[in-house]
Amino acid sequence: LRALAAGLPPEIPVAGMRQPPPLTPTRCSPQGSVDCPNLEFEYGDADGRGAELAELYSYTEEPELSTNRRCFEEDFHAQAPGRRWLELDRAQQKAYVMRLLDALEVVNRDKRLKVARAILYLAQGVFGDCDNEGDVLHWSRHNSFLLYQLGTFTAFLELLNMEIDNSQACSSALRKPAISLADSTELRVLLSVMYLMVENIRVEQEADPPEWKTCRETFRMELSFPVHTEEPFALLLFTMVTKFCSGHAPHFPMKKVLLLLWKVLLFTLGGFEALQAMKVRKREELGLPPLPEDSIQVMRSMRAASPPTYSIELVEQPQQKRGHRSRRPLVKQDSLDIYNERDPFKNDEAGVDEEENDDVDSGIEGELDLMERDAIIPTMPAQRPPIERVSFPKGLPWAPKVRQKDIEHFLEASRNKFIGFTLGQDTETLIGLPRPIHESVKTLKQHKYVSISDVQIKNEEELEKCPMSLGEEEVQETPCEILYRAMLYNLPQYMIALLKILLAAAPTSKAKTDSINILADVLPEEMPITVLQSMKLGIDVNRHKEIIVKSISALLLLLLKHFKLNHIYQFEYVSQHLVFANCIPLILKFFNQNIMSYITAKNSISVLDYPHCTVCDLPELTAESLEAGDNNQFCWRNLFSCINLLRILNKLTKWKHSRTMMLVVFKSAPILKRALKVKQAMMQLYVLKLLKIQTKYLGRQWRKSNMKTMSAIYQKVRHRMNDDWAYGNDIDARPWDFQAEECTLRANIEAFNSRRYDKPQDSEFAPVDNCLQSVLGQRLELPEDFHYSYELWLEREVFSQPIRWEELLHYQ
């Protein structure tokens, strides 16, 4: 406790552990070798604007860019012959856009599509008049603001509603044996315009004029709060997702829908930094102490650790013969000495001299030699006193935390031991306890952390107990609250639909006849003939799936984080339905692959990416250029997806023993341990968190054989005082409580939803009208044919029924 309170890493409780000097990192191979270079990846709300706009289009859609340009130029040159869009002043540009919007209101679908394509060309940045990519992005942003100010988004929203309800298109798609790009042309054009407007207006820049800032806030409010309909815009997109998954609309371009849904949530609810600011503000409102640190900044400053070594990797390496001694066979790895353990207290530079002097090869070969030397010559460390090499870090990356429950458990155990009886939840009375216990309690209380969720749960319990005296709760009408209320009754279907699409897009999924077809908006009408076309389509399909995984993982994480901040039971409702829909095994299935290959995948053709393909002459594509891909060290979207999925898994399992047991039952430890090969600090942190919560269930042998992972957990994951995760003595880990835990949580969620969102309040607490005049004077809605049978009803129900006056006496 003292070490944690001082902000120092605790010693790992294993005696006699010897450490070989650190190895120089080797080059990262596609197969995921033991040492991989640190990945220079900065996690954020989204990728750069150019990359996000490029991912909207499939490579098979590339010919449509020139179609959009032709539709615009045919109309524009008829209206302004000899002029260019860039030469028009603002008033002339406005007049032309207004004319296009008027032309949208025609019955003929083909004419309407041509006008929509012309507007899409404007949103794409009038690339025909631009010389470089920067100009295209600049004019795309400029035109997006112009289009929004003139009401284009509202006009396209009406057209989108028409296309969603287009039963003819749905039935036509259902009859076709194979669906292609052509089936979703109108929808893709509409969604593309809306996405470009949302993405361009969402991203704030310092040089934006004041009117653009006002425009951005107005747009955010319009998307957040229902204006023209009774539901927020995001709900329409959720409805499209469920309609697609139910099989009623297989032609919906799901990638564009999901990308737009993600960006709308990001725009209306706010990104990760906005969330942090909202959290700080909410803690102030509730009178809670400020957060001990900014989690985003802490993770950005963390360094990646060397990944743990695998016995199979050690065996498979080619062994070089050494002349000065014979090689021993590799025995079962249950000894700590045969692991390349890095002491967290030693300098990174330590051991370099010995490595060079002993002519140690880089890679696994050197590691084997060092391990054997350590086992054969145990007296070697005596030549250099270990005390000189110890260098304590400045402090832990995270401030330790303690829950109220932890203090209660600690005092309960102490009172049982020293006094022989307990005082329930009393954490103030320390009479009869030894002095060290007083100090421990003081230290625990100094690091006590009360979360917003704890306050919300306590308030909810009080509202349930005293509904009459406390009155109705004041609920703030935030975008998050409005979205939850709109999603509430169909929320299970939304979660199941998203997970179905995620399963279909996962690289480990096998194609099944009953699985949904998510490739409708990437497959061309005519399938490829040449090998080159097949290669291009293969890259396009893989990229398409990666983008879908990215958008679903990001929007699920956003929903969970915002609902948790808004109210803990909203978060728990979403979480429970994700768990019931098998989200935990699905994410584990996703990671049960060669994760290094996934993160370094080259499923992109940079010369075909927007906006590059619009302003540069495309070189002739060859098999070699397609295989080469880009020169990036890793794929940004895939690493982003992996971190998002790990964060979702953490959110679903944190403090939930039943769900932690699911991680154990599905054998997640080796899967997660393989993910530690990716040397990116944030990804490693979330993997280590998931390993930490299940360590107590994995047995002593696993802990003994994975000391490098245990060491990394001690070094990087936040410490919870009195949390004996490394030993397995947790008093909360009783297996018979698991089912009850979920049932209790479900009952609490249902009580919360019923109290706050079921508008006819419980009849037990509803006011009763006892006034005879007002009761008889109420206007009742009667059936239309009631007056025909009124006399019959009067005879049967009134006149023929005897009045029993004596019954009135029983009620007095």
GROMACS .gro file of C-alpha atoms in nm, residues 148-336:
model
  189
  148TYR     CA    1  -2.604   2.332  -4.612
  149GLN     CA    2  -2.686   2.703  -4.581
  150LEU     CA    3  -2.924   2.673  -4.877
  151GLY     CA    4  -3.116   2.375  -4.727
  152THR     CA    5  -2.962   2.094  -4.933
  153PHE     CA    6  -2.941   1.851  -4.639
  154THR     CA    7  -3.314   1.878  -4.567
  155ALA     CA    8  -3.397   1.826  -4.936
  156PHE     CA    9  -3.175   1.516  -4.952
  157LEU     CA   10  -3.326   1.384  -4.627
  158GLU     CA   11  -3.670   1.387  -4.792
  159LEU     CA   12  -3.530   1.206  -5.098
  160LEU     CA   13  -3.360   0.951  -4.869
  161ASN     CA   14  -3.691   0.878  -4.695
  162MET     CA   15  -3.852   0.825  -5.036
  163GLU     CA   16  -3.579   0.579  -5.141
  164ILE     CA   17  -3.598   0.387  -4.813
  165ASP     CA   18  -3.974   0.342  -4.863
  166ASN     CA   19  -3.931   0.251  -5.231
  167SER     CA   20  -4.093  -0.093  -5.228
  168GLN     CA   21  -4.031  -0.140  -5.601
  169ALA     CA   22  -3.652  -0.120  -5.556
  170CYS     CA   23  -3.670  -0.360  -5.260
  171SER     CA   24  -3.874  -0.622  -5.444
  172SER     CA   25  -3.653  -0.587  -5.753
  173ALA     CA   26  -3.340  -0.649  -5.543
  174LEU     CA   27  -3.501  -0.947  -5.370
  175ARG     CA   28  -3.578  -1.113  -5.703
  176LYS     CA   29  -3.223  -1.080  -5.836
  177PRO     CA   30  -2.982  -1.372  -5.790
  178ALA     CA   31  -2.687  -1.132  -5.747
  179ILE     CA   32  -2.702  -0.770  -5.631
  180SER     CA   33  -2.451  -0.518  -5.764
  181LEU     CA   34  -2.364  -0.149  -5.752
  182ALA     CA   35  -2.639  -0.063  -5.998
  183ASP     CA   36  -2.913  -0.159  -5.748
  184SER     CA   37  -2.814   0.114  -5.502
  185THR     CA   38  -2.723   0.402  -5.735
  186GLU     CA   39  -2.974   0.658  -5.603
  187LEU     CA   40  -2.910   0.569  -5.239
  188ARG     CA   41  -2.531   0.589  -5.282
  189VAL     CA   42  -2.554   0.935  -5.440
  190LEU     CA   43  -2.781   1.066  -5.163
  191LEU     CA   44  -2.575   0.915  -4.880
  192SER     CA   45  -2.250   1.040  -5.035
  193VAL     CA   46  -2.374   1.401  -5.044
  194MET     CA   47  -2.496   1.378  -4.683
  195TYR     CA   48  -2.171   1.217  -4.565
  196LEU     CA   49  -1.954   1.481  -4.735
  197MET     CA   50  -2.159   1.758  -4.577
  198VAL     CA   51  -2.145   1.602  -4.227
  199GLU     CA   52  -1.771   1.525  -4.244
  200ASN     CA   53  -1.668   1.859  -4.393
  201ILE     CA   54  -1.879   2.067  -4.154
  202ARG     CA   55  -1.797   1.852  -3.849
  203VAL     CA   56  -1.419   1.910  -3.861
  204GLU     CA   57  -1.336   2.249  -3.714
  205GLN     CA   58  -1.041   2.456  -3.841
  206GLU     CA   59  -0.885   2.770  -3.694
  207ALA     CA   60  -0.927   2.975  -4.013
  208ASP     CA   61  -1.305   2.917  -4.030
  209PRO     CA   62  -1.507   3.241  -4.061
  210PRO     CA   63  -1.761   3.314  -3.782
  211GLU     CA   64  -2.058   3.231  -4.006
  212TRP     CA   65  -1.919   2.879  -4.056
  213LYS     CA   66  -1.893   2.831  -3.679
  214THR     CA   67  -2.254   2.939  -3.639
  215CYS     CA   68  -2.349   2.710  -3.926
  216ARG     CA   69  -2.173   2.415  -3.758
  217GLU     CA   70  -2.363   2.463  -3.432
  218THR     CA   71  -2.694   2.496  -3.616
  219PHE     CA   72  -2.625   2.177  -3.813
  220ARG     CA   73  -2.531   1.991  -3.494
  221MET     CA   74  -2.856   2.099  -3.330
  222GLU     CA   75  -3.055   2.000  -3.637
  223LEU     CA   76  -2.905   1.651  -3.639
  224SER     CA   77  -2.930   1.609  -3.260
  225PHE     CA   78  -3.284   1.729  -3.199
  226PRO     CA   79  -3.580   1.618  -3.411
  227VAL     CA   80  -3.696   1.912  -3.620
  228HIS     CA   81  -3.901   1.786  -3.914
  229THR     CA   82  -3.974   1.441  -3.769
  230GLU     CA   83  -4.029   1.296  -3.424
  231GLU     CA   84  -3.691   1.123  -3.417
  232PRO     CA   85  -3.325   1.225  -3.451
  233PHE     CA   86  -3.152   1.162  -3.785
  234ALA     CA   87  -2.934   0.883  -3.640
  235LEU     CA   88  -3.245   0.675  -3.574
  236LEU     CA   89  -3.334   0.675  -3.945
  237LEU     CA   90  -2.991   0.527  -4.019
  238PHE     CA   91  -3.032   0.266  -3.742
  239THR     CA   92  -3.363   0.171  -3.903
  240MET     CA   93  -3.186   0.126  -4.238
  241VAL     CA   94  -2.936  -0.109  -4.068
  242THR     CA   95  -3.209  -0.329  -3.918
  243LYS     CA   96  -3.409  -0.331  -4.243
  244PHE     CA   97  -3.097  -0.445  -4.429
  245CYS     CA   98  -3.020  -0.721  -4.178
  246SER     CA   99  -3.377  -0.849  -4.178
  247GLY     CA  100  -3.342  -0.920  -4.552
  248HIS     CA  101  -3.614  -0.679  -4.664
  249ALA     CA  102  -3.369  -0.437  -4.831
  250PRO     CA  103  -3.055  -0.624  -4.942
  251HIS     CA  104  -2.958  -0.344  -5.184
  252PHE     CA  105  -2.888  -0.085  -4.911
  253PRO     CA  106  -2.525   0.038  -4.939
  254MET     CA  107  -2.436  -0.062  -4.585
  255LYS     CA  108  -2.079   0.077  -4.578
  256LYS     CA  109  -2.202   0.428  -4.656
  257VAL     CA  110  -2.490   0.400  -4.407
  258LEU     CA  111  -2.254   0.291  -4.128
  259LEU     CA  112  -1.995   0.556  -4.207
  260LEU     CA  113  -2.262   0.826  -4.206
  261LEU     CA  114  -2.413   0.691  -3.882
  262TRP     CA  115  -2.072   0.693  -3.712
  263LYS     CA  116  -1.994   1.049  -3.822
  264VAL     CA  117  -2.340   1.174  -3.721
  265LEU     CA  118  -2.291   1.028  -3.371
  266LEU     CA  119  -1.940   1.173  -3.355
  267PHE     CA  120  -2.074   1.514  -3.461
  268THR     CA  121  -2.384   1.526  -3.239
  269LEU     CA  122  -2.261   1.350  -2.925
  270GLY     CA  123  -1.894   1.458  -2.935
  271GLY     CA  124  -1.559   1.282  -2.965
  272PHE     CA  125  -1.323   1.147  -2.697
  273GLU     CA  126  -1.182   1.484  -2.593
  274ALA     CA  127  -1.533   1.631  -2.571
  275LEU     CA  128  -1.630   1.332  -2.357
  276GLN     CA  129  -1.341   1.400  -2.119
  277ALA     CA  130  -1.447   1.766  -2.087
  278MET     CA  131  -1.810   1.661  -2.025
  279LYS     CA  132  -1.694   1.416  -1.759
  280VAL     CA  133  -1.493   1.687  -1.579
  281ARG     CA  134  -1.791   1.924  -1.592
  282LYS     CA  135  -2.035   1.660  -1.466
  283ARG     CA  136  -1.810   1.574  -1.170
  284GLU     CA  137  -1.805   1.941  -1.076
  285GLU     CA  138  -2.186   1.958  -1.092
  286LEU     CA  139  -2.217   1.653  -0.865
  287GLY     CA  140  -1.965   1.795  -0.617
  288LEU     CA  141  -1.711   1.515  -0.677
  289PRO     CA  142  -1.334   1.574  -0.661
  290PRO     CA  143  -1.163   1.631  -0.999
  291LEU     CA  144  -1.022   1.345  -1.203
  292PRO     CA  145  -0.671   1.241  -1.095
  293GLU     CA  146  -0.543   1.262  -1.455
  294ASP     CA  147  -0.644   1.303  -1.820
  295SER     CA  148  -0.655   0.944  -1.945
  296ILE     CA  149  -0.604   1.041  -2.311
  297GLN     CA  150  -0.283   1.231  -2.237
  298VAL     CA  151  -0.150   0.953  -2.012
  299MET     CA  152  -0.199   0.690  -2.283
  300ARG     CA  153  -0.037   0.909  -2.547
  301SER     CA  154   0.277   0.943  -2.336
  302MET     CA  155   0.305   0.570  -2.258
  303ARG     CA  156   0.565   0.353  -2.431
  304ALA     CA  157   0.502   0.007  -2.570
  305ALA     CA  158   0.651  -0.295  -2.394
  306SER     CA  159   0.834  -0.584  -2.554
  307PRO     CA  160   0.584  -0.860  -2.629
  308PRO     CA  161   0.599  -1.188  -2.435
  309THR     CA  162   0.786  -1.484  -2.584
  310TYR     CA  163   0.610  -1.802  -2.694
  311SER     CA  164   0.754  -2.147  -2.648
  312ILE     CA  165   0.653  -2.247  -3.001
  313GLU     CA  166   0.840  -1.946  -3.143
  314LEU     CA  167   1.152  -2.034  -2.946
  315VAL     CA  168   1.148  -2.390  -3.079
  316GLU     CA  169   1.082  -2.296  -3.443
  317GLN     CA  170   1.377  -2.056  -3.478
  318PRO     CA  171   1.674  -2.191  -3.679
  319GLN     CA  172   1.952  -2.279  -3.432
  320GLN     CA  173   2.312  -2.177  -3.507
  321LYS     CA  174   2.594  -2.397  -3.380
  322ARG     CA  175   2.822  -2.254  -3.113
  323GLY     CA  176   3.179  -2.372  -3.084
  324HIS     CA  177   3.250  -2.296  -2.720
  325ARG     CA  178   2.980  -2.520  -2.567
  326SER     CA  179   2.717  -2.778  -2.658
  327ARG     CA  180   2.347  -2.685  -2.678
  328ARG     CA  181   2.102  -2.829  -2.429
  329PRO     CA  182   1.755  -2.932  -2.553
  330LEU     CA  183   1.473  -2.687  -2.480
  331VAL     CA  184   1.277  -2.822  -2.184
  332LYS     CA  185   0.920  -2.747  -2.079
  333GLN     CA  186   0.896  -2.377  -2.005
  334ASP     CA  187   0.778  -2.374  -1.648
  335SER     CA  188   1.086  -2.201  -1.506
  336LEU     CA  189   1.111  -1.827  -1.491
   0.00000   0.00000   0.00000
